[in-house]
Amino acid sequence: GLVDTLNRGGYKLFQTFERYYNNHVEHRGEFTGEFANESDAQHIYDLLYANFIPYTDHLPSMSEIHDRIRNKEIFVNRDKLSGKVNGLFSLNFEKHRCFFTLWINTSGDINESLSLYFNAFNYMYEKGYEKAYLWVREDNKFSKPIHLIHGFIFDGLKDYTFTKK
């Protein structure tokens, strides 16, 4: 296959992503999330670049973060003591579908993480969207099962990243 051919050509598989879709996202209740504000932008940027891989994960620039904040496409969880963002969910709305672009929670509290996830469904519902798409790392043992349990289906499309040996 492709991986073997590139391996023989001097390349090594670095990361594989899979695309998932859900054509009927279920309403899970009222949106109770807190939208990020402009003063959160630098901390969001730092959080993303400290926890994702800039080479393979599509990470937004600072100006894209500001645009998403203004468009109410990022909602957050905060540390109860410091008030700093410790989790976020980022969406991108296009015509009749929504892309789940980033989901992270560093608090270690599964309920906070799931709250972000379910609020994505609720926010989509409030905005009149039913179709969601996302890319997830093939080896992501946390979020991949959650997406599958909640109606997402792998559509067969994969995105491979290779490095030169």
mmCIF file of C-alpha atoms in Angstrom:
data_model
loop_
_atom_site.group_PDB
_atom_site.id
_atom_site.type_symbol
_atom_site.label_atom_id
_atom_site.label_comp_id
_atom_site.label_asym_id
_atom_site.label_seq_id
_atom_site.Cartn_x
_atom_site.Cartn_y
_atom_site.Cartn_z
ATOM 1 C CA GLY A 1 0.000 0.000 0.000
ATOM 2 C CA LEU A 2 0.826 3.665 0.187
ATOM 3 C CA VAL A 3 2.630 3.440 3.524
ATOM 4 C CA ASP A 4 4.887 0.599 2.315
ATOM 5 C CA THR A 5 5.683 2.409 -0.922
ATOM 6 C CA LEU A 6 6.678 5.599 0.882
ATOM 7 C CA ASN A 7 8.671 3.623 3.464
ATOM 8 C CA ARG A 8 10.694 2.057 0.658
ATOM 9 C CA GLY A 9 11.155 5.542 -0.813
ATOM 10 C CA GLY A 10 12.809 6.856 2.351
ATOM 11 C CA TYR A 11 9.790 8.215 4.231
ATOM 12 C CA LYS A 12 8.349 7.243 7.611
ATOM 13 C CA LEU A 13 4.700 7.510 8.613
ATOM 14 C CA PHE A 14 4.424 10.237 11.257
ATOM 15 C CA GLN A 15 0.683 10.666 11.830
ATOM 16 C CA THR A 16 -2.630 9.481 10.403
ATOM 17 C CA PHE A 17 -5.928 11.337 10.723
ATOM 18 C CA GLU A 18 -9.397 9.994 9.941
ATOM 19 C CA ARG A 19 -12.447 12.001 8.920
ATOM 20 C CA TYR A 20 -15.785 11.436 10.669
ATOM 21 C CA TYR A 21 -19.235 12.854 10.058
ATOM 22 C CA ASN A 22 -22.575 12.986 11.830
ATOM 23 C CA ASN A 23 -25.536 13.990 9.668
ATOM 24 C CA HIS A 24 -27.954 14.364 12.540
ATOM 25 C CA VAL A 25 -26.334 15.777 15.657
ATOM 26 C CA GLU A 26 -28.683 15.340 18.602
ATOM 27 C CA HIS A 27 -29.775 18.199 20.834
ATOM 28 C CA ARG A 28 -28.411 17.558 24.334
ATOM 29 C CA GLY A 29 -29.940 20.457 26.253
ATOM 30 C CA GLU A 30 -29.369 24.182 26.491
ATOM 31 C CA PHE A 31 -26.056 25.746 25.540
ATOM 32 C CA THR A 32 -24.419 26.652 28.854
ATOM 33 C CA GLY A 33 -20.924 27.352 27.584
ATOM 34 C CA GLU A 34 -18.889 30.492 28.062
ATOM 35 C CA PHE A 35 -17.553 32.064 24.899
ATOM 36 C CA ALA A 36 -13.903 33.058 24.829
ATOM 37 C CA ASN A 37 -13.186 36.771 24.946
ATOM 38 C CA GLU A 38 -10.438 38.846 23.349
ATOM 39 C CA SER A 39 -8.328 38.795 26.517
ATOM 40 C CA ASP A 40 -8.211 34.973 26.294
ATOM 41 C CA ALA A 41 -6.565 34.932 22.848
ATOM 42 C CA GLN A 42 -2.915 34.659 23.926
ATOM 43 C CA HIS A 43 -3.660 31.970 26.500
ATOM 44 C CA ILE A 44 -5.701 30.010 23.929
ATOM 45 C CA TYR A 45 -2.822 30.271 21.458
ATOM 46 C CA ASP A 46 -0.335 29.066 24.098
ATOM 47 C CA LEU A 47 -2.631 26.221 25.193
ATOM 48 C CA LEU A 48 -3.065 24.970 21.634
ATOM 49 C CA TYR A 49 0.598 25.172 20.656
ATOM 50 C CA ALA A 50 1.685 23.457 23.893
ATOM 51 C CA ASN A 51 -0.699 20.520 23.444
ATOM 52 C CA PHE A 52 -1.018 19.935 19.696
ATOM 53 C CA ILE A 53 1.540 19.279 16.970
ATOM 54 C CA PRO A 54 1.902 22.324 14.708
ATOM 55 C CA TYR A 55 3.168 20.158 11.829
ATOM 56 C CA THR A 56 0.064 17.960 11.597
ATOM 57 C CA ASP A 57 -2.728 19.651 13.525
ATOM 58 C CA HIS A 58 -4.293 22.638 11.812
ATOM 59 C CA LEU A 59 -3.660 25.249 14.482
ATOM 60 C CA PRO A 60 -5.048 28.738 14.046
ATOM 61 C CA SER A 61 -2.852 31.815 13.878
ATOM 62 C CA MET A 62 -3.377 34.556 16.427
ATOM 63 C CA SER A 63 -5.507 36.524 13.941
ATOM 64 C CA GLU A 64 -7.631 33.403 13.265
ATOM 65 C CA ILE A 65 -8.130 32.987 17.016
ATOM 66 C CA HIS A 66 -9.303 36.587 17.265
ATOM 67 C CA ASP A 67 -11.668 36.041 14.307
ATOM 68 C CA ARG A 68 -13.106 32.890 15.891
ATOM 69 C CA ILE A 69 -13.556 34.689 19.213
ATOM 70 C CA ARG A 70 -15.427 37.532 17.472
ATOM 71 C CA ASN A 71 -17.546 34.991 15.558
ATOM 72 C CA LYS A 72 -18.382 33.117 18.767
ATOM 73 C CA GLU A 73 -16.743 29.934 17.482
ATOM 74 C CA ILE A 74 -14.670 29.203 20.601
ATOM 75 C CA PHE A 75 -16.132 28.439 23.980
ATOM 76 C CA VAL A 76 -14.091 27.666 27.054
ATOM 77 C CA ASN A 77 -13.785 26.163 30.498
ATOM 78 C CA ARG A 78 -11.785 28.049 33.100
ATOM 79 C CA ASP A 79 -9.679 27.097 36.078
ATOM 80 C CA LYS A 80 -11.800 27.922 39.115
ATOM 81 C CA LEU A 81 -8.925 29.548 41.020
ATOM 82 C CA SER A 82 -7.004 31.455 38.346
ATOM 83 C CA GLY A 83 -9.813 32.059 35.855
ATOM 84 C CA LYS A 84 -7.478 31.056 33.015
ATOM 85 C CA VAL A 85 -8.725 28.969 30.122
ATOM 86 C CA ASN A 86 -7.996 25.297 30.748
ATOM 87 C CA GLY A 87 -10.243 23.848 28.063
ATOM 88 C CA LEU A 88 -11.839 24.898 24.806
ATOM 89 C CA PHE A 89 -13.943 23.736 21.935
ATOM 90 C CA SER A 90 -13.648 25.423 18.564
ATOM 91 C CA LEU A 91 -16.215 25.168 15.783
ATOM 92 C CA ASN A 92 -16.306 26.467 12.260
ATOM 93 C CA PHE A 93 -19.713 26.993 10.654
ATOM 94 C CA GLU A 94 -20.035 26.731 6.879
ATOM 95 C CA LYS A 95 -23.265 26.785 4.884
ATOM 96 C CA HIS A 96 -25.140 23.699 6.113
ATOM 97 C CA ARG A 97 -22.463 21.997 8.162
ATOM 98 C CA CYS A 98 -20.248 22.528 11.153
ATOM 99 C CA PHE A 99 -16.634 21.478 11.535
ATOM 100 C CA PHE A 100 -15.387 20.505 14.981
ATOM 101 C CA THR A 101 -11.884 21.922 14.716
ATOM 102 C CA LEU A 102 -10.275 21.738 18.167
ATOM 103 C CA TRP A 103 -11.180 20.186 21.507
ATOM 104 C CA ILE A 104 -8.910 20.248 24.524
ATOM 105 C CA ASN A 105 -9.322 20.176 28.269
ATOM 106 C CA THR A 106 -6.263 20.204 30.524
ATOM 107 C CA SER A 107 -8.055 20.193 33.897
ATOM 108 C CA GLY A 108 -8.104 16.404 34.079
ATOM 109 C CA ASP A 109 -11.843 16.491 34.843
ATOM 110 C CA ILE A 110 -13.733 14.281 32.386
ATOM 111 C CA ASN A 111 -16.999 16.080 33.192
ATOM 112 C CA GLU A 112 -15.510 19.424 32.152
ATOM 113 C CA SER A 113 -14.254 17.891 28.933
ATOM 114 C CA LEU A 114 -17.612 16.302 28.125
ATOM 115 C CA SER A 115 -19.374 19.546 28.993
ATOM 116 C CA LEU A 116 -17.427 21.237 26.204
ATOM 117 C CA TYR A 117 -18.327 18.423 23.818
ATOM 118 C CA PHE A 118 -22.054 18.420 24.563
ATOM 119 C CA ASN A 119 -22.192 22.197 24.432
ATOM 120 C CA ALA A 120 -20.920 21.917 20.847
ATOM 121 C CA PHE A 121 -24.050 19.907 20.003
ATOM 122 C CA ASN A 122 -26.269 22.383 21.841
ATOM 123 C CA TYR A 123 -24.702 25.384 20.150
ATOM 124 C CA MET A 124 -25.084 23.760 16.734
ATOM 125 C CA TYR A 125 -28.735 23.071 17.489
ATOM 126 C CA GLU A 126 -29.342 26.689 18.547
ATOM 127 C CA LYS A 127 -27.762 27.903 15.287
ATOM 128 C CA GLY A 128 -29.831 25.461 13.203
ATOM 129 C CA TYR A 129 -27.073 23.045 12.178
ATOM 130 C CA GLU A 130 -27.437 19.256 12.126
ATOM 131 C CA LYS A 131 -24.355 18.081 10.200
ATOM 132 C CA ALA A 132 -20.925 17.926 11.825
ATOM 133 C CA TYR A 133 -17.533 16.863 10.506
ATOM 134 C CA LEU A 134 -14.210 16.376 12.213
ATOM 135 C CA TRP A 135 -10.742 14.934 11.795
ATOM 136 C CA VAL A 136 -9.260 12.867 14.607
ATOM 137 C CA ARG A 137 -5.916 11.167 15.034
ATOM 138 C CA GLU A 138 -6.218 7.499 14.250
ATOM 139 C CA ASP A 139 -4.602 6.601 17.591
ATOM 140 C CA ASN A 140 -6.616 9.024 19.768
ATOM 141 C CA LYS A 141 -7.932 6.693 22.466
ATOM 142 C CA PHE A 142 -9.863 9.427 24.287
ATOM 143 C CA SER A 143 -11.921 11.344 21.755
ATOM 144 C CA LYS A 144 -12.369 8.773 19.000
ATOM 145 C CA PRO A 145 -14.611 6.438 21.086
ATOM 146 C CA ILE A 146 -16.608 9.435 22.330
ATOM 147 C CA HIS A 147 -17.298 10.551 18.765
ATOM 148 C CA LEU A 148 -18.353 7.032 17.759
ATOM 149 C CA ILE A 149 -20.696 6.636 20.751
ATOM 150 C CA HIS A 150 -22.368 9.933 19.846
ATOM 151 C CA GLY A 151 -23.187 9.100 16.264
ATOM 152 C CA PHE A 152 -20.097 9.996 14.261
ATOM 153 C CA ILE A 153 -19.182 7.646 11.433
ATOM 154 C CA PHE A 154 -15.777 7.155 9.841
ATOM 155 C CA ASP A 155 -16.222 7.953 6.141
ATOM 156 C CA GLY A 156 -13.079 6.116 4.988
ATOM 157 C CA LEU A 157 -10.995 9.223 4.263
ATOM 158 C CA LYS A 158 -7.538 9.334 5.843
ATOM 159 C CA ASP A 159 -4.866 12.005 5.833
ATOM 160 C CA TYR A 160 -1.274 10.815 6.213
ATOM 161 C CA THR A 161 1.759 12.815 7.253
ATOM 162 C CA PHE A 162 5.202 11.411 6.467
ATOM 163 C CA THR A 163 8.699 12.501 7.475
ATOM 164 C CA LYS A 164 11.924 11.919 5.580
ATOM 165 C CA LYS A 165 14.011 9.129 7.142
#
